[in-house]
PDB file of C-alpha atoms in Angstrom:
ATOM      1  CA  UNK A   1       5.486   2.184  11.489  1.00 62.00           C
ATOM      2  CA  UNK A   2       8.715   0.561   9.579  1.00 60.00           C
ATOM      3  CA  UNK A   3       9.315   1.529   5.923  1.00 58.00           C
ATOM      4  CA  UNK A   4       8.336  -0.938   3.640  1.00 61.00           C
ATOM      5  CA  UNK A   5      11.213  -0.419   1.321  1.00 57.00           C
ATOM      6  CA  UNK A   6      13.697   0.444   3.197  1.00 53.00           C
ATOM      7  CA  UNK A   7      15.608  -2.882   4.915  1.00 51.00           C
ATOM      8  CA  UNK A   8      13.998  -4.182   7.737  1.00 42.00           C
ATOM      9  CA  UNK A   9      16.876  -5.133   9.649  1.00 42.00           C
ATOM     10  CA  UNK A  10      15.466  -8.430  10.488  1.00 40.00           C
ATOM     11  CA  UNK A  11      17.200 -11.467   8.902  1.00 41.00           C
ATOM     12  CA  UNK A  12      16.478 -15.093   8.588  1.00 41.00           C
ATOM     13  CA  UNK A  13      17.615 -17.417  10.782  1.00 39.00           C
ATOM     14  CA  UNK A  14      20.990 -18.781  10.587  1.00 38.00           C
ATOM     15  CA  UNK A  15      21.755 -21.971  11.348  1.00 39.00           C
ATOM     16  CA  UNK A  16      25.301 -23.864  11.022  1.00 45.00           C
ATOM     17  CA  UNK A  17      26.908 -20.436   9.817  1.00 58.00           C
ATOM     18  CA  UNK A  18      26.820 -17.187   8.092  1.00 74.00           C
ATOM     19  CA  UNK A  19      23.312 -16.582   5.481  1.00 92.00           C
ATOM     20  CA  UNK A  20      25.253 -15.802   2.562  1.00 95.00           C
ATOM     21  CA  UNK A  21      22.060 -15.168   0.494  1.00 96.00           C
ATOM     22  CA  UNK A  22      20.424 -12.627   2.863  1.00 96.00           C
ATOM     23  CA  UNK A  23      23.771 -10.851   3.317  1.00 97.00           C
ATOM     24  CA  UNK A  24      24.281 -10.409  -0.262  1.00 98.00           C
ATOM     25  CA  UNK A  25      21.007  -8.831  -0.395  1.00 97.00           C
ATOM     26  CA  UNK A  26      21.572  -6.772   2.208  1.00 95.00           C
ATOM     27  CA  UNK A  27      24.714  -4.904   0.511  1.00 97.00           C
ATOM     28  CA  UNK A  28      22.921  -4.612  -2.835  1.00 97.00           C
ATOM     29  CA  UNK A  29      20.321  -2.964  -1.745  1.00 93.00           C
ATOM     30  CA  UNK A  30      22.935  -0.465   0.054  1.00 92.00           C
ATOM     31  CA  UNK A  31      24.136  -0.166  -2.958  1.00 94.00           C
ATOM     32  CA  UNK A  32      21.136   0.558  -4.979  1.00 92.00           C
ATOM     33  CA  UNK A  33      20.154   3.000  -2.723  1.00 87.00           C
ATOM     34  CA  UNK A  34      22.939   4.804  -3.007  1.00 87.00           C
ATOM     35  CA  UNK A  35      24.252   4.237  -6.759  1.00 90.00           C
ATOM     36  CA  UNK A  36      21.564   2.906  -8.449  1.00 91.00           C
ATOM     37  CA  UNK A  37      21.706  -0.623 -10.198  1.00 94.00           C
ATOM     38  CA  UNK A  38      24.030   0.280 -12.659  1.00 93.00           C
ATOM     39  CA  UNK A  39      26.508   1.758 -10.422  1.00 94.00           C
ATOM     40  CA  UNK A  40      27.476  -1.159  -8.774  1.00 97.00           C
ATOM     41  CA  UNK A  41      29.079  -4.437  -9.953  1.00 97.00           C
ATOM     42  CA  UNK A  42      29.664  -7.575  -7.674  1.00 98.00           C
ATOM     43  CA  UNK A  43      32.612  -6.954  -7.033  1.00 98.00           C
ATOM     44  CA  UNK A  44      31.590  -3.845  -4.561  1.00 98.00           C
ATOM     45  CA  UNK A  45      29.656  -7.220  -2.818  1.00 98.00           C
ATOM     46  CA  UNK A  46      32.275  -8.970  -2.422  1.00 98.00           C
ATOM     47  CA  UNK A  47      34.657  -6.488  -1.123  1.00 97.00           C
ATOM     48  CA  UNK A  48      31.783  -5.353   1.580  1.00 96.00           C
ATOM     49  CA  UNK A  49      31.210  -8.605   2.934  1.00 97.00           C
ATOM     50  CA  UNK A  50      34.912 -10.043   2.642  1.00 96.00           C
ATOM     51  CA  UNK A  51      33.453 -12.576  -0.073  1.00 96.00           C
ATOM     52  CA  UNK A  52      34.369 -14.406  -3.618  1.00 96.00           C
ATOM     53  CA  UNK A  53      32.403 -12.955  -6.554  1.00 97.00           C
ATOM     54  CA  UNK A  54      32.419 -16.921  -6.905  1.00 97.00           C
ATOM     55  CA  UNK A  55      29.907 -16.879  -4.137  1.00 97.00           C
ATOM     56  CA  UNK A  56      27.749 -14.400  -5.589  1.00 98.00           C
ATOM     57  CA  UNK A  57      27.586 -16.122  -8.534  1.00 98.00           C
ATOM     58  CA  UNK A  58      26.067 -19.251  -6.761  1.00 97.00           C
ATOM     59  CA  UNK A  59      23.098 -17.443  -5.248  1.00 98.00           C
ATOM     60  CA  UNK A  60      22.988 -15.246  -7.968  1.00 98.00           C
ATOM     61  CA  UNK A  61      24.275 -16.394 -11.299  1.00 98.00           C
ATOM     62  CA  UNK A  62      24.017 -12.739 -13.512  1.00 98.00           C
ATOM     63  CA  UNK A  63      23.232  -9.411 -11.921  1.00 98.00           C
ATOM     64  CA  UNK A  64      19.796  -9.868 -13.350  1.00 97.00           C
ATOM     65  CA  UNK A  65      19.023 -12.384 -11.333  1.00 98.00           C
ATOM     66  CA  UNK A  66      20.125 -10.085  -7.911  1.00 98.00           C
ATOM     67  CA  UNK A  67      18.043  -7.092  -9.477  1.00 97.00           C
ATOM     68  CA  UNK A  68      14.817  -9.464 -10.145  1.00 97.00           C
ATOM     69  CA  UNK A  69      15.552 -10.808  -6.392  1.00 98.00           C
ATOM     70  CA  UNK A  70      15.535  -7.182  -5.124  1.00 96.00           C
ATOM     71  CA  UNK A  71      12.425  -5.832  -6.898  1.00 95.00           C
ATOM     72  CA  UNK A  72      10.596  -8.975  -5.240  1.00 95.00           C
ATOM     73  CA  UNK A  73      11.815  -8.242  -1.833  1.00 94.00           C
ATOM     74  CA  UNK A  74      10.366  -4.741  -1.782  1.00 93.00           C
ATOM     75  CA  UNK A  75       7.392  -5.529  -3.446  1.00 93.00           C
ATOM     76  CA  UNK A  76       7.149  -8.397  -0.086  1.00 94.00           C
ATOM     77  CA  UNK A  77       8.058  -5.851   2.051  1.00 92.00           C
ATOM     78  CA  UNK A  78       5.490  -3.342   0.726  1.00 93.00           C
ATOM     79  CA  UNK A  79       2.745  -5.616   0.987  1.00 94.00           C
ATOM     80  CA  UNK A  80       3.889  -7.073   4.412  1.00 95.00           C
ATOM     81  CA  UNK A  81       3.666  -3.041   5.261  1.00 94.00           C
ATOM     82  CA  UNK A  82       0.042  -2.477   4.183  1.00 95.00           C
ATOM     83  CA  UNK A  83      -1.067  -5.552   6.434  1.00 95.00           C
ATOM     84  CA  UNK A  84       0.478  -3.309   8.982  1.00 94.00           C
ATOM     85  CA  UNK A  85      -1.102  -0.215   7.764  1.00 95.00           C
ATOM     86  CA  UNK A  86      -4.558  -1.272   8.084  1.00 95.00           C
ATOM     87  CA  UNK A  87      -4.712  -0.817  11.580  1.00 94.00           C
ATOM     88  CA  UNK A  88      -4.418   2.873  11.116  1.00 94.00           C
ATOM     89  CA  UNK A  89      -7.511   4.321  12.362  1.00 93.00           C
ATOM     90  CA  UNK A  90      -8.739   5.861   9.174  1.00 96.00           C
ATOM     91  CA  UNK A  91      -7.436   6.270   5.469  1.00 97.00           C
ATOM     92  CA  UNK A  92      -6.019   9.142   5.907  1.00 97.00           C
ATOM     93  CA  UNK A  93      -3.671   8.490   8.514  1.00 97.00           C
ATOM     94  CA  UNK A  94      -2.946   5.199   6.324  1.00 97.00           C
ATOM     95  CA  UNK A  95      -1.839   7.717   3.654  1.00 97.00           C
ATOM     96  CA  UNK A  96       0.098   9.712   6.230  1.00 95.00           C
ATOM     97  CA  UNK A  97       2.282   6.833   7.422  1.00 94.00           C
ATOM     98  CA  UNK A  98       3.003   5.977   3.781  1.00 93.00           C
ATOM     99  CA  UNK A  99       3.800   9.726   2.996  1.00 92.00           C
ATOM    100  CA  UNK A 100       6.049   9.542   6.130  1.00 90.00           C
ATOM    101  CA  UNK A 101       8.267   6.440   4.422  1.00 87.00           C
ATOM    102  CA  UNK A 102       9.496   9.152   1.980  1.00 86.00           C
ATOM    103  CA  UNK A 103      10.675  11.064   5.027  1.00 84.00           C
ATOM    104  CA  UNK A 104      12.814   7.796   6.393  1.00 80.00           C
ATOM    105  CA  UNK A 105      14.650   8.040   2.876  1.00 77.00           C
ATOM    106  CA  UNK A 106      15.384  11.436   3.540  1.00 79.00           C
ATOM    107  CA  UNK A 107      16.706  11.086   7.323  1.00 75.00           C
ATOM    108  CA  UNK A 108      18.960   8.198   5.741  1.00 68.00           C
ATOM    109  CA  UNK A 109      19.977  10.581   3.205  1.00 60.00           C
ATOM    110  CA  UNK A 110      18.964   8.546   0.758  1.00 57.00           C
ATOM    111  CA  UNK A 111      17.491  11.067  -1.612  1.00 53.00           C
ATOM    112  CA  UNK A 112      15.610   8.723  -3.989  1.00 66.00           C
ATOM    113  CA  UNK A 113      13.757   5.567  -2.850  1.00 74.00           C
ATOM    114  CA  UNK A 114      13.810   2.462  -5.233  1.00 81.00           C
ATOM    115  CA  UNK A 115      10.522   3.149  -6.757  1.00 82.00           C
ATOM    116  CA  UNK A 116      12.502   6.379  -8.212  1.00 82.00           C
ATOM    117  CA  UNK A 117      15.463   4.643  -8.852  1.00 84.00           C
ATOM    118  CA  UNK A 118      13.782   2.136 -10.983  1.00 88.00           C
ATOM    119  CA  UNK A 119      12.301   4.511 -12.724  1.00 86.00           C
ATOM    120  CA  UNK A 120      14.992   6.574 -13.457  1.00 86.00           C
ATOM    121  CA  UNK A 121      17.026   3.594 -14.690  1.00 91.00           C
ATOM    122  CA  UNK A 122      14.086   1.891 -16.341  1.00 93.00           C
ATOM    123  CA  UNK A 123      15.391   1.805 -20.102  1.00 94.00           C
ATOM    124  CA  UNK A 124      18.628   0.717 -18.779  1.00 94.00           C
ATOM    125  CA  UNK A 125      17.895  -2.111 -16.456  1.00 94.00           C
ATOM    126  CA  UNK A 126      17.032  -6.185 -17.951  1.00 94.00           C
ATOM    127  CA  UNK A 127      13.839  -7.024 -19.024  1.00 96.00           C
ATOM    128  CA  UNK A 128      12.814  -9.130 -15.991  1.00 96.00           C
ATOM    129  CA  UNK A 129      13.659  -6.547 -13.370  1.00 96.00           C
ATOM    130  CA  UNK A 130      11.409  -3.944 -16.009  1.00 96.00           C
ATOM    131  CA  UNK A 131       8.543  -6.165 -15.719  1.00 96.00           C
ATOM    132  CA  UNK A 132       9.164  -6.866 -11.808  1.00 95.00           C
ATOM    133  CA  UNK A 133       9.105  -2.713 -10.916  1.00 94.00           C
ATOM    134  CA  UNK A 134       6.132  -2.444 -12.951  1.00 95.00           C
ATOM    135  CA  UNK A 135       4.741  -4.578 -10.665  1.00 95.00           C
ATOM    136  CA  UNK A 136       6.045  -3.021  -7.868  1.00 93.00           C
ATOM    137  CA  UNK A 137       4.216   0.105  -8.890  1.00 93.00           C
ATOM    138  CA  UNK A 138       1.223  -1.483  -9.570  1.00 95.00           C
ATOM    139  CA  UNK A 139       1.425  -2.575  -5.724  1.00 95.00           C
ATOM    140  CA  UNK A 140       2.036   0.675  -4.774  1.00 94.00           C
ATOM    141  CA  UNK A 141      -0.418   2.417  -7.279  1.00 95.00           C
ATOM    142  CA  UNK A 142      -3.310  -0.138  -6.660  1.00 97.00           C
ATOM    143  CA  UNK A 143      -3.361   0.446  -2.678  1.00 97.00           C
ATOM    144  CA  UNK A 144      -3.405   4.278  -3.422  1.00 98.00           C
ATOM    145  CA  UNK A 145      -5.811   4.270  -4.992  1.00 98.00           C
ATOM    146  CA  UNK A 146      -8.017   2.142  -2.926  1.00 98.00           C
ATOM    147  CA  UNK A 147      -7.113   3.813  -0.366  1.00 98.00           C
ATOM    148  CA  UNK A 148      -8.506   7.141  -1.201  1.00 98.00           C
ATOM    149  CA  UNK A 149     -11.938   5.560  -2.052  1.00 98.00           C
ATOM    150  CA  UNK A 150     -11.627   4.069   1.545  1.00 98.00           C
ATOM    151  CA  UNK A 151     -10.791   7.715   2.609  1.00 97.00           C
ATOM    152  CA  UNK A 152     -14.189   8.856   0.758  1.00 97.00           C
ATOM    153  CA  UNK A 153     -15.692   6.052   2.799  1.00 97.00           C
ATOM    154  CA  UNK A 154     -14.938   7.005   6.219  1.00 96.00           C
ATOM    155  CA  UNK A 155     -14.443  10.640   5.364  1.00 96.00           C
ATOM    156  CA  UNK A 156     -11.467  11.060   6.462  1.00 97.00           C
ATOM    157  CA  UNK A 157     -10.440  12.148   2.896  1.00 98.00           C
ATOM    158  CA  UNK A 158     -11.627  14.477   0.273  1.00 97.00           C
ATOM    159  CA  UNK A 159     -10.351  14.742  -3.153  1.00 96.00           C
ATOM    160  CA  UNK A 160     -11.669  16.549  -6.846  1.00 95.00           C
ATOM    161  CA  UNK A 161     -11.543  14.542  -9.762  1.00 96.00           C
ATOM    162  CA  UNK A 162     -10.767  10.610  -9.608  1.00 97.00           C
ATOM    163  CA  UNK A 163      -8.858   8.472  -7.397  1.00 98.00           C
ATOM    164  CA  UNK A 164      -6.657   7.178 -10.123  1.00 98.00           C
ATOM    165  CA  UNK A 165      -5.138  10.780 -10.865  1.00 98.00           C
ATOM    166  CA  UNK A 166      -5.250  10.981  -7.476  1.00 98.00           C
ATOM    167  CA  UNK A 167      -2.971   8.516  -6.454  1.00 98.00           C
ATOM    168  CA  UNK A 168      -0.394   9.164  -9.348  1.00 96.00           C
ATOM    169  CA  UNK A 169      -0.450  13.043  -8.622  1.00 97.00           C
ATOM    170  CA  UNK A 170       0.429  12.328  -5.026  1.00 96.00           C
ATOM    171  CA  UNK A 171       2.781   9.727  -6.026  1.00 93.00           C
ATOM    172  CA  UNK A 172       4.613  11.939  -8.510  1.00 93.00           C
ATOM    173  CA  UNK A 173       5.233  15.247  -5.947  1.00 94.00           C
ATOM    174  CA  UNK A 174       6.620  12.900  -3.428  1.00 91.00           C
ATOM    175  CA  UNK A 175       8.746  10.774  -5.208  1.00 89.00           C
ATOM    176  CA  UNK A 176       9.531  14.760  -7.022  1.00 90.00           C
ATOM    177  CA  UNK A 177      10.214  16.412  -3.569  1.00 90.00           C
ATOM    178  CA  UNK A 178      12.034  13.622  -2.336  1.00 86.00           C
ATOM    179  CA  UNK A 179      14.709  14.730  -5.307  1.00 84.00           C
ATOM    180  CA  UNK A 180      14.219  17.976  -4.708  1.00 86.00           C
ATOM    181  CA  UNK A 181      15.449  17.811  -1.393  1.00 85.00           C
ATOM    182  CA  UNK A 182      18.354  16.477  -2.053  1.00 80.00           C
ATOM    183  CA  UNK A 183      19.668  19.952  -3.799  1.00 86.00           C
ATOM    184  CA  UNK A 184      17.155  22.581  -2.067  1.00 86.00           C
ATOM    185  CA  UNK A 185      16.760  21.000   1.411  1.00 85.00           C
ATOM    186  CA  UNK A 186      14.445  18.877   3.797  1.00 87.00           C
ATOM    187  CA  UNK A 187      12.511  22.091   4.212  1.00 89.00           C
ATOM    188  CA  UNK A 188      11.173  22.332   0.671  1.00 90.00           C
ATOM    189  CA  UNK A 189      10.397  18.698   1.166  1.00 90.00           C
ATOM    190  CA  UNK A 190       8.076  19.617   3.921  1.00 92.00           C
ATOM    191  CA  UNK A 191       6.265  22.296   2.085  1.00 94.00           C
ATOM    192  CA  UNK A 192       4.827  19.090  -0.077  1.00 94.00           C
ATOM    193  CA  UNK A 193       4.583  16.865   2.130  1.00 94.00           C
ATOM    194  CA  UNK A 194       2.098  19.679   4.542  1.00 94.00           C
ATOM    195  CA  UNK A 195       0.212  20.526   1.162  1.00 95.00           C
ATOM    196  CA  UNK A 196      -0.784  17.312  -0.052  1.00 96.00           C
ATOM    197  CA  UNK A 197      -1.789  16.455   3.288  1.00 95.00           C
ATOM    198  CA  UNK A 198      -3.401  19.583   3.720  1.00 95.00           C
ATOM    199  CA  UNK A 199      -5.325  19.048   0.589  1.00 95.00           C
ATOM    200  CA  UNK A 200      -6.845  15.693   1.578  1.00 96.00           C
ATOM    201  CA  UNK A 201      -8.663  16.957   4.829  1.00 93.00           C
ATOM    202  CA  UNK A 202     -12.047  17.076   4.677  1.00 90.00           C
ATOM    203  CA  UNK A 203     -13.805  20.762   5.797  1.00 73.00           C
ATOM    204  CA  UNK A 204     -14.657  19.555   9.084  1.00 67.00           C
ATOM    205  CA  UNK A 205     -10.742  19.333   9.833  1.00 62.00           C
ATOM    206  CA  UNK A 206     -10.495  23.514   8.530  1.00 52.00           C
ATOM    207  CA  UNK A 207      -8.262  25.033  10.561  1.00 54.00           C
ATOM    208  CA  UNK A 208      -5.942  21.646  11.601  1.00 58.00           C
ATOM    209  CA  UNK A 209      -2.645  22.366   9.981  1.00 54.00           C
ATOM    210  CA  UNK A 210      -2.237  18.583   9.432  1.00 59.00           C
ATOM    211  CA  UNK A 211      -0.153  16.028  10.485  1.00 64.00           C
ATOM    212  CA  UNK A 212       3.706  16.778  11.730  1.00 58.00           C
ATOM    213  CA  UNK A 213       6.615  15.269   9.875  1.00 61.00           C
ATOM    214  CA  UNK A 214       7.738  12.140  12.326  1.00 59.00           C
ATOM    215  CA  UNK A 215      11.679  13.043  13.695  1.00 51.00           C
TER     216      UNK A 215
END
């Protein structure tokens, strides 16, 4: 199953030329991933795709304008994901595959996925793109959590306490181990990523060492 926020590596069509727009996007979000939003100017754009900072400026007229654009396009993407998501056969598996995005990050070693990196820069980025990642972690946050209670459901998933802490617990060691990873290795990322899936089985499953990390 794709990763919702990582690029999709389908583009619009393009009709009478080069789509200026999406390629723009395309970089920045390269660039986020890898710098964060304030380590990056448009000038690294322009140099990647052999462009004016003229022509970023028409698509984009200020850098806030490109971040609030790039919050939006995950938060699509995310959405566009769950759609996908819900033909998982139960909510635990749904929970697996999004566990299993975190891994993608990793492979690309990309040690920190946008949610963290708008976090992490949250003080320092514009107003709009504050309000837009909130947002984008509501998303996130909201599908968690119904999620789990869909887990309950179908009992595929057992939990202590409520699905609210839930969701931000397991949000907060994988977006944590992610990090982690990046200085101790993808083996210490593993050790979370088997626990907290460990922890959701139900006692039915005892014994089942849970789900494999996708190569």
């Amino acid at each position: 199953m794709p990763n919702p926020l990582l690029k999709s590596g389908r583009r619009r069509p393009i009709r009478g030329g080069r789509d200026t727009r999406e390629e723009i996007l395309v970089a920045a979000e390269e660039l986020l991933l890898r710098r964060g939003f304030n380590g990056f100017s448009y000038q690294h754009i322009a140099v990647r795709l052999g462009i004016r900072n003229a022509a970023i400026h028409y698509h984009f007229p200020t850098k806030e304008d490109l971040g609030v654009a790039l919050v939006r396009r995950y938060r699509l993407r995310f959405l566009a994901w769950t759609d996908e998501a819900a033909q998982c056969a139960s909510a635990f598996d749904r929970l697996v595959a999004y566990f299993q995005t975190y891994v993608d990050h990793l492979d690309g070693r990309l040690q920190i996925c946008p949610v963290g990196i708008f976090g992490a820069e949250f003080d320092a980025i514009p107003d709009r793109m504050q309000r837009e990642a909130q947002m984008m972690m509501r998303d996130v946050y909201e599908w968690m959590v119904r999620t789990l209670h869909d887990g309950l459901g179908d009992r595929s998933v057992v939990f202590s306490g409520d699905a609210h802490d839930k969701a931000m617990e397991m949000a907060a060691a994988m977006q944590g181990a992610l990090q982690f990873a990046s200085i101790a290795g993808r083996e210490r990322f593993e050790q979370v990523f088997r626990q907290i899936t460990l922890e959701l089985r139900p006692a039915s499953a005892a014994g089942d060492t849970g789900p494999a990390i996708a190569a």
